[in-house]
GROMACS .gro file of C-alpha atoms in nm:
model
  334
    1MET     CA    1   1.179  -2.703   0.038
    2PRO     CA    2   0.774  -2.830   0.117
    3SER     CA    3   0.592  -2.998  -0.131
    4THR     CA    4   0.312  -2.784  -0.319
    5GLN     CA    5   0.149  -3.062  -0.443
    6SER     CA    6  -0.128  -3.227  -0.247
    7SER     CA    7  -0.202  -3.606  -0.256
    8SER     CA    8  -0.564  -3.570  -0.156
    9LYS     CA    9  -0.853  -3.631  -0.423
   10SER     CA   10  -1.074  -3.436  -0.227
   11PRO     CA   11  -1.228  -3.102  -0.322
   12PRO     CA   12  -1.095  -2.769  -0.235
   13CYS     CA   13  -1.292  -2.680   0.009
   14ALA     CA   14  -1.253  -3.051   0.197
   15LYS     CA   15  -1.046  -2.880   0.460
   16TYR     CA   16  -1.257  -2.565   0.588
   17LEU     CA   17  -1.585  -2.821   0.580
   18GLN     CA   18  -1.421  -3.082   0.765
   19GLU     CA   19  -1.529  -3.078   1.122
   20ASP     CA   20  -1.455  -3.373   1.290
   21GLU     CA   21  -1.085  -3.302   1.334
   22ILE     CA   22  -1.103  -3.085   1.649
   23THR     CA   23  -1.040  -3.157   1.995
   24GLN     CA   24  -1.277  -3.219   2.308
   25GLU     CA   25  -1.187  -2.871   2.407
   26CYS     CA   26  -1.263  -2.712   2.107
   27LYS     CA   27  -1.583  -2.913   2.053
   28HIS     CA   28  -1.697  -2.738   2.361
   29LEU     CA   29  -1.588  -2.396   2.282
   30ILE     CA   30  -1.752  -2.445   1.992
   31SER     CA   31  -2.099  -2.489   2.149
   32THR     CA   32  -2.116  -2.187   2.357
   33LEU     CA   33  -2.030  -1.955   2.058
   34PRO     CA   34  -2.257  -1.756   1.861
   35LYS     CA   35  -2.293  -1.896   1.513
   36GLN     CA   36  -2.363  -1.785   1.155
   37HIS     CA   37  -2.410  -1.950   0.854
   38GLY     CA   38  -2.053  -1.905   0.684
   39TRP     CA   39  -1.940  -1.869   0.309
   40LEU     CA   40  -1.846  -2.201   0.241
   41LEU     CA   41  -2.154  -2.419   0.334
   42SER     CA   42  -1.961  -2.484   0.703
   43TYR     CA   43  -2.082  -2.258   0.991
   44LEU     CA   44  -1.886  -1.946   1.137
   45TYR     CA   45  -1.821  -1.953   1.530
   46ASN     CA   46  -1.769  -1.595   1.730
   47TYR     CA   47  -1.424  -1.665   1.902
   48GLN     CA   48  -1.284  -1.267   2.037
   49GLY     CA   49  -1.529  -1.094   1.872
   50PHE     CA   50  -1.452  -1.241   1.507
   51TRP     CA   51  -1.584  -1.520   1.288
   52HIS     CA   52  -1.378  -1.854   1.238
   53PRO     CA   53  -1.511  -2.209   1.090
   54SER     CA   54  -1.457  -2.502   1.356
   55ARG     CA   55  -1.161  -2.639   1.183
   56GLN     CA   56  -0.975  -2.284   1.153
   57LEU     CA   57  -1.073  -2.218   1.521
   58GLN     CA   58  -0.868  -2.509   1.641
   59GLY     CA   59  -0.557  -2.390   1.490
   60VAL     CA   60  -0.623  -2.029   1.686
   61LEU     CA   61  -0.675  -2.208   1.990
   62THR     CA   62  -0.337  -2.420   1.916
   63CYS     CA   63  -0.158  -2.153   1.811
   64GLN     CA   64  -0.284  -1.883   2.147
   65GLN     CA   65  -0.155  -2.157   2.385
   66HIS     CA   66   0.171  -2.270   2.228
   67PHE     CA   67   0.321  -2.039   1.976
   68GLN     CA   68   0.653  -1.873   2.111
   69ALA     CA   69   0.736  -1.534   1.940
   70GLN     CA   70   1.116  -1.446   1.878
   71HIS     CA   71   1.235  -1.114   1.875
   72THR     CA   72   1.355  -1.159   1.519
   73ASP     CA   73   1.009  -1.278   1.370
   74LEU     CA   74   0.847  -1.117   1.120
   75LEU     CA   75   0.490  -1.175   1.083
   76LEU     CA   76   0.271  -1.045   0.855
   77ILE     CA   77  -0.071  -1.028   0.895
   78THR     CA   78  -0.363  -0.980   0.674
   79PRO     CA   79  -0.747  -0.979   0.646
   80PRO     CA   80  -0.838  -1.288   0.389
   81LYS     CA   81  -0.791  -1.123   0.003
   82CYS     CA   82  -0.590  -0.805   0.055
   83GLY     CA   83  -0.278  -0.892  -0.111
   84THR     CA   84  -0.163  -1.150   0.144
   85THR     CA   85  -0.002  -1.395  -0.155
   86TRP     CA   86   0.163  -1.082  -0.304
   87LEU     CA   87   0.300  -0.943  -0.003
   88LYS     CA   88   0.436  -1.300   0.100
   89ALA     CA   89   0.620  -1.323  -0.242
   90LEU     CA   90   0.776  -0.961  -0.151
   91LEU     CA   91   0.824  -1.066   0.252
   92PHE     CA   92   1.000  -1.413   0.153
   93ALA     CA   93   1.224  -1.228  -0.143
   94VAL     CA   94   1.314  -0.929   0.016
   95VAL     CA   95   1.422  -1.119   0.340
   96ASN     CA   96   1.631  -1.407   0.138
   97ARG     CA   97   1.817  -1.222  -0.132
   98GLN     CA   98   2.124  -1.282   0.003
   99LYS     CA   99   2.054  -1.644  -0.020
  100MET     CA  100   1.903  -1.659  -0.302
  101ALA     CA  101   1.922  -1.422  -0.591
  102PRO     CA  102   1.577  -1.255  -0.735
  103ARG     CA  103   1.711  -1.339  -1.106
  104ALA     CA  104   1.799  -1.669  -0.998
  105GLN     CA  105   1.603  -1.967  -1.229
  106ASP     CA  106   1.567  -2.195  -0.905
  107HIS     CA  107   1.464  -1.975  -0.689
  108PRO     CA  108   1.210  -2.099  -0.436
  109LEU     CA  109   0.902  -1.881  -0.580
  110ILE     CA  110   0.966  -2.036  -0.904
  111THR     CA  111   0.866  -2.355  -0.765
  112HIS     CA  112   0.663  -2.308  -0.431
  113ASN     CA  113   0.366  -2.126  -0.401
  114PRO     CA  114   0.435  -1.828  -0.141
  115HIS     CA  115   0.168  -2.000   0.088
  116ASP     CA  116   0.436  -2.273   0.150
  117LEU     CA  117   0.742  -2.043   0.166
  118VAL     CA  118   0.549  -1.819   0.448
  119PRO     CA  119   0.299  -2.050   0.556
  120PHE     CA  120  -0.018  -1.930   0.809
  121LEU     CA  121   0.008  -2.017   1.207
  122GLU     CA  122  -0.320  -2.080   1.222
  123LEU     CA  123  -0.408  -2.284   0.884
  124LYS     CA  124  -0.103  -2.453   0.834
  125VAL     CA  125   0.166  -2.482   1.101
  126TYR     CA  126  -0.095  -2.536   1.389
  127VAL     CA  127  -0.309  -2.720   1.159
  128ASP     CA  128  -0.456  -3.084   1.265
  129LEU     CA  129  -0.372  -3.074   1.611
  130GLN     CA  130   0.052  -3.047   1.525
  131VAL     CA  131   0.265  -2.876   1.824
  132PRO     CA  132   0.546  -2.786   1.545
  133ASP     CA  133   0.909  -2.809   1.643
  134LEU     CA  134   0.973  -2.447   1.539
  135SER     CA  135   1.328  -2.502   1.593
  136ILE     CA  136   1.392  -2.594   1.246
  137HIS     CA  137   1.335  -2.241   1.117
  138THR     CA  138   1.588  -2.047   1.081
  139SER     CA  139   1.596  -1.671   1.164
  140PRO     CA  140   1.458  -1.478   1.089
  141ARG     CA  141   1.144  -1.703   1.100
  142ILE     CA  142   0.847  -1.515   0.856
  143PHE     CA  143   0.489  -1.676   0.940
  144SER     CA  144   0.143  -1.500   0.849
  145THR     CA  145  -0.192  -1.529   1.032
  146HIS     CA  146  -0.493  -1.350   0.946
  147LEU     CA  147  -0.597  -1.317   1.335
  148PRO     CA  148  -0.713  -0.992   1.461
  149VAL     CA  149  -0.485  -0.795   1.705
  150GLY     CA  150  -0.692  -0.932   2.005
  151SER     CA  151  -0.635  -1.291   1.934
  152LEU     CA  152  -0.232  -1.306   1.837
  153PRO     CA  153  -0.067  -1.527   2.120
  154LYS     CA  154   0.084  -1.325   2.407
  155SER     CA  155   0.433  -1.382   2.294
  156VAL     CA  156   0.404  -1.147   2.006
  157GLU     CA  157   0.304  -0.868   2.241
  158GLU     CA  158   0.571  -0.984   2.479
  159THR     CA  159   0.877  -1.025   2.241
  160GLY     CA  160   1.059  -0.728   1.977
  161CYS     CA  161   0.873  -0.978   1.666
  162LYS     CA  162   0.747  -0.720   1.433
  163ILE     CA  163   0.465  -0.718   1.252
  164VAL     CA  164   0.382  -0.637   0.862
  165TYR     CA  165  -0.042  -0.535   0.826
  166LEU     CA  166  -0.190  -0.545   0.476
  167CYS     CA  167  -0.505  -0.413   0.406
  168ARG     CA  168  -0.703  -0.291   0.149
  169ASP     CA  169  -1.028  -0.105  -0.008
  170PRO     CA  170  -1.320  -0.309   0.155
  171LYS     CA  171  -1.522  -0.292  -0.168
  172ASP     CA  172  -1.213  -0.496  -0.332
  173VAL     CA  173  -1.187  -0.730  -0.068
  174PHE     CA  174  -1.528  -0.829  -0.075
  175ILE     CA  175  -1.587  -0.890  -0.428
  176SER     CA  176  -1.264  -1.107  -0.413
  177LEU     CA  177  -1.378  -1.299  -0.083
  178TRP     CA  178  -1.675  -1.398  -0.277
  179GLU     CA  179  -1.531  -1.471  -0.543
  180PHE     CA  180  -1.285  -1.710  -0.340
  181ALA     CA  181  -1.570  -1.893  -0.152
  182ASN     CA  182  -1.704  -1.952  -0.483
  183LYS     CA  183  -1.394  -2.079  -0.636
  184LEU     CA  184  -1.394  -2.363  -0.301
  185ARG     CA  185  -1.738  -2.407  -0.279
  186PRO     CA  186  -1.764  -2.797  -0.330
  187HIS     CA  187  -1.863  -2.951  -0.695
  188GLY     CA  188  -2.241  -2.895  -0.783
  189LYS     CA  189  -2.361  -2.671  -0.496
  190VAL     CA  190  -2.545  -2.364  -0.582
  191LYS     CA  191  -2.327  -2.046  -0.597
  192LEU     CA  192  -2.323  -1.780  -0.339
  193GLU     CA  193  -2.538  -1.497  -0.453
  194LEU     CA  194  -2.353  -1.153  -0.417
  195GLU     CA  195  -2.630  -1.002  -0.285
  196ASP     CA  196  -2.629  -1.290   0.016
  197ALA     CA  197  -2.268  -1.207   0.042
  198TYR     CA  198  -2.294  -0.833   0.087
  199ASP     CA  199  -2.537  -0.848   0.369
  200MET     CA  200  -2.316  -1.112   0.529
  201PHE     CA  201  -1.990  -0.869   0.486
  202CYS     CA  202  -2.156  -0.577   0.604
  203LYS     CA  203  -2.265  -0.700   0.924
  204GLY     CA  204  -1.904  -0.823   0.973
  205VAL     CA  205  -1.980  -1.206   0.914
  206SER     CA  206  -1.715  -1.314   0.715
  207LEU     CA  207  -1.382  -1.507   0.750
  208CYS     CA  208  -1.217  -1.308   1.031
  209GLY     CA  209  -1.477  -1.042   1.006
  210PRO     CA  210  -1.587  -0.813   1.094
  211PHE     CA  211  -1.361  -0.664   0.841
  212TRP     CA  212  -1.342  -0.335   0.917
  213ASP     CA  213  -1.276  -0.428   1.358
  214HIS     CA  214  -0.954  -0.626   1.192
  215VAL     CA  215  -0.835  -0.319   1.032
  216LEU     CA  216  -0.912  -0.080   1.285
  217GLY     CA  217  -0.757  -0.306   1.527
  218TYR     CA  218  -0.370  -0.280   1.358
  219TRP     CA  219  -0.421   0.086   1.280
  220LYS     CA  220  -0.417   0.189   1.621
  221TYR     CA  221  -0.131  -0.091   1.697
  222ASN     CA  222   0.064   0.115   1.455
  223LEU     CA  223  -0.033   0.434   1.582
  224GLU     CA  224   0.093   0.308   1.944
  225LYS     CA  225   0.411   0.116   1.812
  226PRO     CA  226   0.531   0.221   1.481
  227HIS     CA  227   0.837   0.060   1.556
  228LYS     CA  228   0.671  -0.284   1.583
  229VAL     CA  229   0.354  -0.248   1.328
  230LEU     CA  230   0.414  -0.141   0.981
  231PHE     CA  231   0.092  -0.088   0.800
  232LEU     CA  232   0.078  -0.111   0.436
  233LYS     CA  233  -0.189  -0.031   0.154
  234PHE     CA  234  -0.223  -0.257  -0.108
  235GLU     CA  235  -0.316   0.055  -0.322
  236ASP     CA  236  -0.035   0.248  -0.232
  237MET     CA  237   0.180  -0.060  -0.279
  238LYS     CA  238   0.029  -0.141  -0.666
  239GLU     CA  239   0.114   0.277  -0.730
  240HIS     CA  240   0.483   0.290  -0.577
  241PRO     CA  241   0.591  -0.054  -0.558
  242LYS     CA  242   0.989   0.047  -0.566
  243LEU     CA  243   0.893   0.281  -0.252
  244TYR     CA  244   0.684   0.081  -0.050
  245LEU     CA  245   0.929  -0.219  -0.079
  246LYS     CA  246   1.248  -0.039   0.033
  247LYS     CA  247   1.047   0.066   0.283
  248LEU     CA  248   0.936  -0.317   0.405
  249ALA     CA  249   1.298  -0.381   0.364
  250LYS     CA  250   1.417  -0.119   0.610
  251PHE     CA  251   1.152  -0.223   0.858
  252CYS     CA  252   1.258  -0.585   0.850
  253GLY     CA  253   1.556  -0.488   0.949
  254CYS     CA  254   1.738  -0.554   0.614
  255PRO     CA  255   1.734  -0.217   0.437
  256PHE     CA  256   1.881  -0.227   0.024
  257SER     CA  257   2.237  -0.076  -0.017
  258LEU     CA  258   2.310   0.168  -0.287
  259GLU     CA  259   2.474  -0.088  -0.442
  260GLU     CA  260   2.202  -0.299  -0.492
  261GLU     CA  261   1.958  -0.020  -0.550
  262ASN     CA  262   2.243   0.042  -0.864
  263GLU     CA  263   2.229  -0.322  -0.962
  264GLY     CA  264   1.845  -0.320  -1.039
  265ILE     CA  265   1.770  -0.558  -0.728
  266VAL     CA  266   1.488  -0.382  -0.606
  267GLU     CA  267   1.275  -0.381  -0.978
  268GLU     CA  268   1.396  -0.740  -0.981
  269ILE     CA  269   1.228  -0.880  -0.714
  270ILE     CA  270   0.922  -0.646  -0.795
  271GLU     CA  271   0.903  -0.839  -1.127
  272LEU     CA  272   0.954  -1.189  -0.980
  273CYS     CA  273   0.662  -1.127  -0.735
  274SER     CA  274   0.447  -0.971  -1.009
  275PHE     CA  275   0.093  -1.086  -1.035
  276GLY     CA  276   0.198  -1.167  -1.388
  277ASN     CA  277   0.502  -1.339  -1.334
  278LEU     CA  278   0.359  -1.562  -1.012
  279SER     CA  279   0.009  -1.654  -1.209
  280ASN     CA  280   0.166  -1.760  -1.506
  281LEU     CA  281   0.415  -1.995  -1.331
  282GLU     CA  282   0.349  -2.384  -1.377
  283VAL     CA  283   0.349  -2.452  -1.006
  284ASN     CA  284   0.067  -2.184  -0.947
  285LYS     CA  285  -0.145  -2.304  -1.218
  286VAL     CA  286  -0.169  -2.691  -1.217
  287GLY     CA  287  -0.020  -2.689  -0.776
  288LYS     CA  288  -0.264  -2.770  -0.506
  289LEU     CA  289  -0.144  -2.645  -0.114
  290SER     CA  290  -0.152  -2.922   0.152
  291SER     CA  291  -0.495  -2.823   0.269
  292GLY     CA  292  -0.659  -2.861  -0.093
  293GLU     CA  293  -0.671  -2.550  -0.264
  294GLU     CA  294  -0.578  -2.487  -0.605
  295ASN     CA  295  -0.244  -2.257  -0.587
  296SER     CA  296  -0.495  -2.086  -0.913
  297ALA     CA  297  -0.748  -1.966  -0.650
  298PHE     CA  298  -0.508  -1.711  -0.533
  299PHE     CA  299  -0.463  -1.562  -0.844
  300ARG     CA  300  -0.771  -1.344  -0.933
  301LYS     CA  301  -0.654  -1.033  -1.149
  302GLY     CA  302  -0.460  -0.845  -0.834
  303ASP     CA  303  -0.652  -0.519  -0.969
  304VAL     CA  304  -0.749  -0.214  -0.793
  305GLY     CA  305  -1.087  -0.044  -0.844
  306ASP     CA  306  -1.259  -0.444  -1.002
  307TRP     CA  307  -1.518  -0.362  -0.752
  308ILE     CA  308  -1.706  -0.107  -0.958
  309ASN     CA  309  -1.754  -0.430  -1.212
  310TYR     CA  310  -2.000  -0.573  -0.970
  311LEU     CA  311  -2.174  -0.315  -0.722
  312THR     CA  312  -2.483  -0.145  -0.745
  313PRO     CA  313  -2.504   0.241  -0.665
  314ASN     CA  314  -2.728   0.140  -0.331
  315MET     CA  315  -2.353  -0.107  -0.246
  316ILE     CA  316  -2.113   0.110  -0.298
  317GLU     CA  317  -2.320   0.389  -0.078
  318GLN     CA  318  -2.356   0.158   0.198
  319PHE     CA  319  -1.988   0.072   0.198
  320ASP     CA  320  -1.877   0.399   0.157
  321ARG     CA  321  -2.108   0.529   0.426
  322ILE     CA  322  -1.984   0.226   0.685
  323ALA     CA  323  -1.561   0.313   0.590
  324GLN     CA  324  -1.676   0.667   0.667
  325GLU     CA  325  -1.843   0.589   0.994
  326LYS     CA  326  -1.542   0.326   1.105
  327PHE     CA  327  -1.238   0.455   0.985
  328HIS     CA  328  -1.227   0.864   0.911
  329PRO     CA  329  -1.231   0.972   1.287
  330LEU     CA  330  -0.938   0.789   1.312
  331GLY     CA  331  -0.771   0.919   0.998
  332LEU     CA  332  -0.771   0.570   0.769
  333ARG     CA  333  -0.852   0.635   0.429
  334PHE     CA  334  -0.905   0.420   0.113
   0.00000   0.00000   0.00000
């Protein structure tokens, strides 16, 4: 299993801020793209309609050029801060439950952060200009990405690769993203104010934003090809975890047997991957990803409706108005 520790003593945000580790091709592209000040002091660049920091954009380009999906691949896709860590844990535990029982004391989720077990294509697998040998991954391979649907490598569409998409109420997404950005800002730097982050988010200027367009892209993809895309909402999964875990397993081609259900395997996976359990594991308290972020940064609250403690009535009204304009005509509601 990959190590969750990083020998780097750089601040948690280091990999997000470094803009000198990119190819000439990427530098040339960046010089032609619209840019805006980002949430982590570096710029965000608009590529194919969505915003990326330069180092992530390098990973996007490399992934698009080299990733060859397989028919048995499972691709977990989310906008940032939509329950990605939780879903990675659930998907990993479900797919691998025959090889490693959820109750096992040496289960990989006990000693590894979910982001190490289900790596991001553009943030991990194809980062640092790598073109990795993916033949070492056994089938079914599980990867994740924040890429919008229009930026996915062509092989994803051309193969039987399945997509599990998770989204969340945009108000909770915004608060989680704002808190996350402030955790990753360099020590001593001024905190990103809520009002400034709110203006950027509503205008669509956020990591892999606009959020609304990201969600709509996969909502439409799901409507067109429900056999290929499983569209999930964070709130539904929190309210009915057993129901949606069974849906997830069936979609991925490994449904729970009646015997497994009677033995309580579904409940064991839910408990193993619960926020309370994962956030209290030693690896998620003191460990770091290889990119420098502290594992604890990915465990804030995991609640539904926490936005009520932060947003003003005017902010709430604007969020709801945008959601109604963007989502309601296509039947999507939170």
